[in-house]
Coordinates of C-alpha atoms and ligand atoms in Angstrom, one line a residue:
X11 CA 97.3 122.3 129.0
X12 CA 94.6 123.8 131.2
X13 CA 92.5 126.4 129.7
X14 CA 91.0 129.6 131.3
X15 CA 88.4 131.2 128.9
X16 CA 88.9 134.7 128.0
X17 CA 85.5 137.1 128.3
X18 CA 82.9 135.5 126.1
X19 CA 82.4 137.1 122.6
X20 CA 80.5 135.9 119.6
X21 CA 82.6 135.3 116.7
X22 CA 82.0 135.0 112.9
X23 CA 82.3 131.5 111.6
X24 CA 82.3 129.7 108.3
X25 CA 81.7 126.0 108.1
X26 CA 82.7 124.3 105.0
X27 CA 80.5 120.9 104.4
X28 CA 77.0 120.5 105.4
X29 CA 76.9 117.0 106.0
X30 CA 75.9 115.5 109.6
X31 CA 79.1 117.0 111.3
X32 CA 79.2 120.4 109.4
X33 CA 75.4 121.0 109.8
X34 CA 75.4 120.1 113.3
X35 CA 78.5 122.3 114.0
X36 CA 77.0 125.2 112.2
X37 CA 73.5 125.1 113.9
X38 CA 74.9 124.6 117.2
X39 CA 77.5 127.3 117.2
X40 CA 74.9 129.6 115.8
X41 CA 72.5 128.7 118.7
X42 CA 75.3 129.6 121.0
X43 CA 75.3 133.0 119.6
X44 CA 77.9 132.8 116.7
X45 CA 77.3 134.2 113.3
X46 CA 77.6 131.1 111.2
X47 CA 77.6 130.7 107.3
X48 CA 77.8 127.2 106.2
X49 CA 79.0 126.2 102.6
X50 CA 78.5 123.0 100.6
X51 CA 79.3 122.2 97.1
X52 CA 75.9 120.7 96.5
X53 CA 73.5 123.4 95.2
X54 CA 70.5 121.2 95.6
X55 CA 71.4 120.6 99.2
X56 CA 71.8 124.1 100.1
X57 CA 68.5 125.0 98.4
X58 CA 66.7 122.2 100.6
X59 CA 68.4 123.8 103.7
X60 CA 67.3 127.4 102.8
X61 CA 63.7 126.1 102.6
X62 CA 64.3 124.8 106.2
X63 CA 64.5 120.9 104.8
X64 CA 67.1 118.6 106.7
X65 CA 68.7 116.2 104.4
X66 CA 69.4 113.8 107.2
X67 CA 67.6 112.2 109.9
X68 CA 69.2 113.7 113.2
X69 CA 67.3 114.2 116.4
X70 CA 66.6 117.9 117.0
X71 CA 68.7 119.3 114.2
X72 CA 65.9 120.8 112.1
X73 CA 64.6 122.7 115.2
X74 CA 68.0 124.3 115.8
X75 CA 68.6 125.1 112.2
X76 CA 65.2 126.7 111.9
X77 CA 65.6 128.5 115.1
X78 CA 69.1 129.9 114.2
X79 CA 68.1 131.0 110.6
X80 CA 65.1 132.8 112.1
X81 CA 67.6 134.6 114.4
X82 CA 69.6 135.5 111.4
X83 CA 72.7 133.8 112.9
X84 CA 72.8 131.2 110.2
X85 CA 73.0 131.1 106.7
X86 CA 73.8 128.7 103.7
X87 CA 75.8 129.3 100.6
X88 CA 77.1 127.3 97.8
X89 CA 80.9 126.7 97.5
X90 CA 83.5 127.3 100.3
X91 CA 85.1 130.6 98.7
X92 CA 81.5 132.2 99.3
X93 CA 81.3 131.5 102.9
X94 CA 84.8 132.4 104.3
X95 CA 85.5 136.0 103.3
X96 CA 84.4 137.7 106.5
X97 CA 85.1 134.8 108.8
X98 CA 87.5 134.8 111.8
X99 CA 87.1 131.0 112.1
X100 CA 86.6 128.5 109.4
X101 CA 85.7 124.9 110.2
X102 CA 86.6 122.1 107.6
X103 CA 83.9 119.6 107.9
X104 CA 84.3 117.7 104.7
X105 CA 84.7 113.9 104.2
X106 CA 87.8 111.9 104.6
X107 CA 86.8 108.7 102.7
X108 CA 89.2 105.7 102.7
X109 CA 91.3 104.9 99.9
X110 CA 91.8 101.2 98.9
X111 CA 94.8 100.7 101.2
X112 CA 92.8 101.9 104.4
X113 CA 94.5 105.3 104.5
X114 CA 92.4 108.2 104.7
X115 CA 91.9 110.3 101.4
X116 CA 92.5 113.9 101.9
X117 CA 91.4 115.2 98.5
X118 CA 88.2 116.9 99.7
X119 CA 90.1 118.7 102.5
X120 CA 93.0 119.7 100.2
X121 CA 90.3 121.1 97.5
X122 CA 88.6 123.1 100.1
X123 CA 91.9 124.4 101.4
X124 CA 92.8 125.4 97.9
X125 CA 89.5 127.3 97.4
X126 CA 89.6 129.2 100.6
X127 CA 93.3 130.0 100.6
X128 CA 93.3 133.1 98.5
X129 CA 90.0 134.5 100.1
X130 CA 90.7 134.0 103.9
X131 CA 90.9 137.3 105.8
X132 CA 94.3 138.1 107.3
X133 CA 94.9 136.3 110.5
X134 CA 91.8 133.9 110.1
X135 CA 92.1 130.6 111.7
X136 CA 91.4 127.3 110.0
X137 CA 90.0 124.6 112.0
X138 CA 90.1 120.9 110.8
X139 CA 86.9 119.1 112.4
X140 CA 87.3 116.2 109.7
X141 CA 88.9 113.1 111.0
X142 CA 92.3 113.5 109.3
X143 CA 95.6 111.4 109.6
X144 CA 98.3 112.6 112.1
X145 CA 100.1 115.4 110.1
X146 CA 97.2 116.7 108.3
X147 CA 97.4 120.2 110.0
X148 CA 100.7 120.5 108.1
X149 CA 99.1 119.4 104.6
X150 CA 96.3 122.1 105.0
X151 CA 98.9 124.8 106.1
X152 CA 101.1 123.9 102.8
X153 CA 97.9 123.9 100.7
X154 CA 96.5 127.3 102.1
X155 CA 99.8 129.0 101.1
X156 CA 99.1 131.7 103.8
X157 CA 101.5 132.4 106.5
X158 CA 99.3 134.7 108.2
X159 CA 96.6 132.0 108.7
X160 CA 96.7 129.5 111.5
X161 CA 95.6 125.7 111.3
X162 CA 94.2 124.0 114.3
X163 CA 92.7 120.6 114.7
X164 CA 89.4 120.2 116.5
X165 CA 88.2 116.7 116.3
X166 CA 84.5 115.8 116.7
X167 CA 83.0 113.2 118.8
X168 CA 79.4 113.2 117.7
X169 CA 77.5 110.1 117.6
X170 CA 74.9 110.1 114.5
X171 CA 71.4 110.3 116.0
X172 CA 72.4 112.2 119.2
X173 CA 74.9 114.6 117.3
X174 CA 73.2 117.9 118.5
X175 CA 73.2 116.6 122.1
X176 CA 76.8 115.5 122.0
X177 CA 77.7 119.0 120.5
X178 CA 76.2 121.0 123.1
X179 CA 76.9 118.4 126.2
X180 CA 80.5 117.2 125.3
X181 CA 82.5 115.3 127.7
X182 CA 85.5 117.4 126.5
X183 CA 86.5 119.7 123.8
X184 CA 89.9 118.7 122.1
X185 CA 91.7 121.5 120.5
X186 CA 95.3 121.0 119.0
X187 CA 97.6 123.6 117.4
X188 CA 101.1 125.0 117.6
X189 CA 99.9 128.6 117.6
X190 CA 98.4 129.0 121.2
X191 CA 96.6 132.1 120.5
X192 CA 94.8 130.5 117.5
X193 CA 93.9 127.3 119.9
X194 CA 92.6 129.9 122.6
X195 CA 90.4 131.7 120.1
X196 CA 88.9 128.4 118.9
X197 CA 88.5 127.3 122.7
X198 CA 86.6 130.6 123.4
X199 CA 84.2 129.7 120.8
X200 CA 83.1 126.6 123.1
X201 CA 83.3 128.6 126.6
X202 CA 79.3 128.8 126.9
X203 CA 79.4 125.0 127.0
X204 CA 81.3 125.0 130.3
X205 CA 83.0 121.9 129.6
X206 CA 86.6 120.7 129.7
X207 CA 88.7 121.9 127.2
X208 CA 91.9 120.3 126.4
X209 CA 94.6 122.1 124.4
X210 CA 97.4 120.0 122.8
X211 CA 99.6 120.0 119.9
X212 CA 98.3 119.1 116.4
X213 CA 99.4 115.7 116.2
X214 CA 98.2 114.6 119.8
X215 CA 94.7 116.0 119.0
X216 CA 94.6 114.1 115.7
X217 CA 95.6 111.0 117.7
X218 CA 92.9 111.4 120.2
X219 CA 90.2 111.2 117.6
X220 CA 91.6 107.8 116.1
X221 CA 92.5 106.6 119.7
X222 CA 89.0 107.2 120.9
X223 CA 87.2 105.5 117.9
X224 CA 89.6 102.7 118.2
X225 CA 89.3 102.2 121.9
X226 CA 85.4 102.1 121.5
X227 CA 85.5 99.7 118.6
X228 CA 87.8 97.7 120.6
X229 CA 85.1 97.5 123.5
X230 CA 82.5 96.3 121.2
X231 CA 84.8 93.6 119.8
X232 CA 85.7 92.4 123.0
X233 CA 82.4 92.0 124.4
X234 CA 81.2 90.3 121.0
X235 CA 84.3 88.0 121.5
X236 CA 83.1 87.3 125.1
X237 CA 79.6 86.7 123.7
X238 CA 80.9 84.0 121.5
X239 CA 82.8 82.4 124.4
X240 CA 79.6 82.6 126.5
X241 CA 77.8 80.6 123.9
X242 CA 80.6 78.0 124.0
X243 CA 80.7 77.7 127.7
X244 CA 77.1 78.1 128.4
X245 CA 77.4 81.5 130.3
X246 CA 75.1 84.4 129.8
X247 CA 76.7 87.6 128.6
X248 CA 74.1 90.0 130.3
X249 CA 75.4 88.7 133.4
X250 CA 79.0 88.9 132.4
X251 CA 78.5 92.7 131.5
X252 CA 76.8 93.2 134.7
X253 CA 79.6 91.7 136.7
X254 CA 82.6 93.3 135.0
X255 CA 80.5 96.6 134.2
X256 CA 80.2 97.2 138.0
X257 CA 83.9 97.7 138.1
X258 CA 84.3 101.2 137.6
X259 CA 87.8 100.8 135.9
X260 CA 85.6 98.9 133.2
X261 CA 82.2 100.5 133.1
X262 CA 79.1 99.3 131.4
X263 CA 79.1 101.6 128.4
X264 CA 79.6 100.3 124.9
X265 CA 79.5 96.6 125.8
X266 CA 76.5 95.9 124.1
X267 CA 76.9 92.8 122.0
X268 CA 75.3 92.9 118.5
X269 CA 76.2 92.3 115.0
X270 CA 79.4 94.2 114.9
X271 CA 80.0 97.6 114.7
X272 CA 79.5 99.7 111.5
X273 CA 78.8 103.4 110.4
X274 CA 80.7 106.1 108.9
X275 CA 83.5 106.3 111.6
X276 CA 84.5 103.2 113.2
X277 CA 85.5 101.0 110.2
X278 CA 87.1 103.8 108.5
X279 CA 89.1 105.0 111.5
X280 CA 90.0 101.6 112.8
X281 CA 91.7 100.9 109.5
X282 CA 93.3 104.3 109.1
X283 CA 94.8 103.7 112.6
X284 CA 96.4 100.4 111.4
X285 CA 97.5 102.2 108.3
X286 CA 98.9 105.4 110.0
X287 CA 100.6 103.3 112.5
X288 CA 102.2 101.2 109.7
X289 CA 103.3 104.4 107.9
X290 CA 105.3 105.1 110.9
X291 CA 106.8 101.7 111.3
X292 CA 104.3 100.3 114.1
X293 CA 102.4 97.1 113.5
X294 CA 99.1 98.1 115.5
X295 CA 98.4 94.1 115.7
X296 CA 95.8 94.8 118.6
X297 CA 93.7 97.1 116.2
X298 CA 94.1 94.4 113.4
X299 CA 92.5 91.8 115.7
X300 CA 89.8 94.3 116.8
X301 CA 88.7 94.4 113.1
X302 CA 89.4 90.8 112.5
X303 CA 86.7 90.1 115.4
X304 CA 84.2 92.5 113.7
X305 CA 84.5 90.8 110.4
X306 CA 84.1 87.5 111.9
X307 CA 81.0 88.8 113.8
X308 CA 79.0 89.1 110.8
X309 CA 79.7 85.7 109.6
X310 CA 78.9 84.1 113.0
X311 CA 75.5 86.0 112.6
X312 CA 75.1 84.6 109.1
X313 CA 76.0 81.1 110.6
X314 CA 73.6 81.6 113.4
X315 CA 70.7 82.4 111.1
X316 CA 71.6 79.4 109.0
X317 CA 71.2 77.1 112.0
X318 CA 68.1 78.6 112.8
X319 CA 66.8 77.6 109.3
X320 CA 68.2 74.1 109.9
X321 CA 70.9 74.7 107.2
X322 CA 74.6 73.8 107.3
X323 CA 76.9 76.4 106.2
X324 CA 79.4 73.9 104.9
X325 CA 77.0 73.3 102.1
X326 CA 76.9 75.0 98.7
X327 CA 74.5 77.7 98.6
X328 CA 73.4 76.8 102.4
X329 CA 70.6 79.1 102.5
X330 CA 69.0 78.2 99.1
X331 CA 65.2 78.8 99.0
X332 CA 65.2 80.0 102.7
X333 CA 63.1 83.0 103.2
X334 CA 64.5 85.6 105.6
X335 CA 62.4 88.6 107.3
X336 CA 65.2 91.1 108.0
X337 CA 64.2 93.9 110.5
X338 CA 66.7 96.9 110.4
X339 CA 69.1 98.1 107.7
X340 CA 70.6 101.1 109.1
X341 CA 74.1 100.7 110.9
X342 CA 72.4 101.5 114.2
X343 CA 69.0 103.1 115.4
X344 CA 68.3 106.9 115.1
X345 CA 69.8 107.4 111.9
X346 CA 69.0 106.7 108.1
X347 CA 72.8 106.1 107.5
X348 CA 73.5 102.8 105.8
X349 CA 77.1 103.3 105.4
X350 CA 79.1 100.1 106.5
X351 CA 76.1 98.7 108.2
X352 CA 76.4 95.3 109.5
X353 CA 72.8 94.6 108.4
X354 CA 73.7 95.2 105.0
X355 CA 76.8 93.1 105.2
X356 CA 75.0 90.1 106.8
X357 CA 72.3 90.4 104.1
X358 CA 74.8 90.3 101.4
X359 CA 76.4 87.2 102.8
X360 CA 72.9 85.5 103.1
X361 CA 71.8 86.6 99.5
X362 CA 75.1 85.1 98.3
X363 CA 74.3 81.9 100.1
X364 CA 71.0 81.8 98.4
X365 CA 68.6 83.3 100.8
X366 CA 65.3 85.2 99.6
X367 CA 65.4 88.3 101.7
X368 CA 62.5 90.7 102.6
X369 CA 63.8 93.6 104.8
X370 CA 62.0 96.4 106.6
X371 CA 63.7 99.6 108.0
X372 CA 61.7 102.5 109.6
X373 CA 63.8 104.9 107.6
X374 CA 64.3 103.2 104.2
X375 CA 60.6 102.5 103.2
X376 CA 60.0 102.9 99.4
X377 CA 63.8 103.8 98.9
X378 CA 64.9 100.4 97.4
X379 CA 67.7 102.0 95.3
X380 CA 69.6 103.1 98.4
X381 CA 70.3 99.6 99.5
X382 CA 71.0 97.9 96.3
X383 CA 74.2 96.5 96.0
X384 CA 75.4 93.7 93.4
X385 CA 74.3 90.8 95.4
X386 CA 71.3 92.5 97.0
X387 CA 69.7 93.0 93.8
X388 CA 66.9 90.6 94.9
X389 CA 66.2 92.1 98.1
X390 CA 62.5 93.1 98.6
X391 CA 61.4 95.9 100.7
X392 CA 58.3 95.6 103.2
X393 CA 56.3 98.6 104.6
X394 CA 56.3 97.2 108.1
X395 CA 57.9 94.7 110.3
X396 CA 54.9 92.3 109.7
X397 CA 55.1 92.5 106.0
X398 CA 59.0 91.6 106.2
X399 CA 58.1 88.4 108.6
X400 CA 55.3 87.3 106.0
X401 CA 56.3 83.9 104.6
X402 CA 59.5 83.9 106.4
X403 CA 61.5 80.9 107.6
X404 CA 63.6 83.1 109.9
X405 CA 63.1 86.5 111.3
X406 CA 66.2 88.4 112.1
X407 CA 66.5 91.5 114.1
X408 CA 69.5 93.4 112.8
X409 CA 69.0 96.9 114.0
X410 CA 67.8 98.1 117.4
X411 CA 65.0 100.2 116.4
X412 CA 62.8 100.5 119.6
X413 CA 59.6 99.6 117.5
X414 CA 61.2 96.0 117.2
X415 CA 60.9 95.7 121.0
X416 CA 57.3 96.1 120.7
X417 CA 56.5 93.6 118.0
X418 CA 53.3 91.8 118.2
X419 CA 55.1 88.3 118.3
X420 CA 51.8 86.3 118.1
X421 CA 51.0 88.3 114.9
X422 CA 54.7 87.6 113.7
X423 CA 54.2 83.6 114.5
X424 CA 51.1 83.8 112.7
X425 CA 52.3 85.3 109.4
X426 CA 55.7 83.3 109.2
X427 CA 56.1 80.2 107.2
X428 CA 59.0 78.7 109.8
X429 CA 59.3 79.4 113.5
X430 CA 62.7 80.9 114.2
X431 CA 63.7 84.3 115.5
X432 CA 67.5 85.4 115.5
X433 CA 67.9 88.6 117.6
X434 CA 71.3 90.0 116.8
X435 CA 70.5 93.0 119.1
X436 CA 69.4 91.0 122.2
X437 CA 66.3 93.3 122.3
X438 CA 63.7 90.8 123.0
X439 CA 62.7 88.7 126.1
X440 CA 63.6 85.1 125.2
X441 CA 60.6 83.9 127.2
X442 CA 58.1 86.2 125.3
X443 CA 59.5 84.9 121.9
X444 CA 59.1 81.2 123.0
X445 CA 55.7 81.8 124.3
X446 CA 54.6 83.0 120.9
X447 CA 55.8 79.8 119.5
X448 CA 58.9 80.7 118.1
X449 CA 62.4 79.6 118.7
X450 CA 64.8 82.2 120.1
X451 CA 68.6 82.9 119.4
X452 CA 70.3 86.1 120.5
X453 CA 74.0 87.1 121.0
X454 CA 75.8 85.2 123.8
X455 CA 72.4 84.5 125.7
X456 CA 72.0 81.3 127.5
Ligands
UDX9 C1 80.8 107.0 116.5 C2 81.5 107.6 117.7 O1 80.6 107.1 119.0 C3 81.7 109.1 117.7 O2 82.3 109.7 119.0 C4 82.4 109.4 116.7 O3 82.9 110.8 116.3 C5 81.6 109.0 115.3 O4 81.7 107.5 115.5 P1 78.5 106.8 115.4 O5 79.1 106.1 114.5 O6 77.5 107.7 115.2 O7 79.6 107.4 116.5 O8 77.8 105.6 116.2 P2 78.0 104.7 117.8 O9 76.8 105.0 118.6 O10 79.3 105.2 118.3 O11 78.0 103.3 117.2 C6 78.9 102.7 116.2 C7 78.8 101.3 116.1 O12 78.8 100.6 117.2 C8 77.3 100.9 115.5 O13 77.4 100.0 114.5 C9 76.5 100.5 116.9 O14 75.5 99.5 116.4 C10 77.7 99.6 117.4 N1 77.6 99.5 118.7 C11 77.8 100.6 119.7 C12 77.6 98.1 119.6 O15 77.6 97.2 118.6 N2 77.6 98.0 120.9 C13 77.8 99.0 121.6 O16 77.7 98.8 123.0 C14 77.8 100.4 121.0

């Protein structure tokens, strides 16, 4: 449905959850002129936020928070009930982790709805911003037990690392709800952004979020599969991307080959898409294939690294005694998030194959406990890239931090024991790596 904005008026807003979505939503709505109270169950996090400390790495977020707090348009409180009493509109931005069967776990949303139900103002609007299965608006309505309160869905499309920019410059805002007046009221919050606002029913809005993430994951799996084919037939994936990307129906975006997609959204949402479809009697086999290609991609990277070390993956403990210098642990650059990081999955496989790993990541220096898994018990952390390369048989770039593009390759070659560099992000110029005396392997590059 097309949307014509009403004359703009600031609203009183509460946001439940101060994670990267909740905090970004709070700070950006406040910066647009709304009056925002942001709540979290973690008293320590709220204390830090009140002191101006931002608990995550997110470009520009600190400045927006500090500015909004100083303007008295943003405050932080402990507990959902404390935030919502005066609010016209309440955003739910709590996690929807994944259950063992791939379905989304709604317990945080339900708990938040239970807490706010008795305290909401008459006529308040509750907005689901968390990524929730189709039909969740109804679940929230049931838990709230308030016939005078409307529930709408307003999925977020924020990338970690550029969340503030994405919030303030969206390609579109999607609002789904059966109560048109409530949907319009939520749409009006965004009218200063001058963006396309799409109003749909709740089920369509919830589906849009999963379909968007599923499609993007599909693009990456597709190009990773094409990169594998390029390696097999002797083609170059960069030329292939140029050739297909200039077709405006395809485009160049989201076609960077790499170690596979990870993070807090794509893995969870792609599995949820399969699970939701199955619950409704549809076998989303294409999405299963997209996930399978992504799992294979990690193993392909491990096999590449073994080859670079001169080892055969068919052997028992194929990387026994091999020293790996790993560059990058986060699931992508610009964030400190390690959730479902392809880098950690690849290191896990290599550790299980007997490799000795020294890793460096610009955001995780000195916080070994954050990256310890059962198998990564032996992982050592270095203070810089050269420290990770020191004594390594193979250096592997796993996350595309810009500083890795500036590596002093002669210095890397000098401190290594071996002479192989595997670049899973295609960041480096192969010629420059070879000039430094190192063997180079990327993804799908000739
Ligand atoms: C994603 C969506 O982009 C965002 O709209 C949604 O709301 C949340 O999930 P995010 O998880 O922050 O955002 O990361 P994104 O930048 O989309 O990257 C996801 C993964 O795909 C990363 O592991 C990244 O390295 C990988 N990727 C991305 C590629 O391998 N190639 C690409 O071309 C793009």
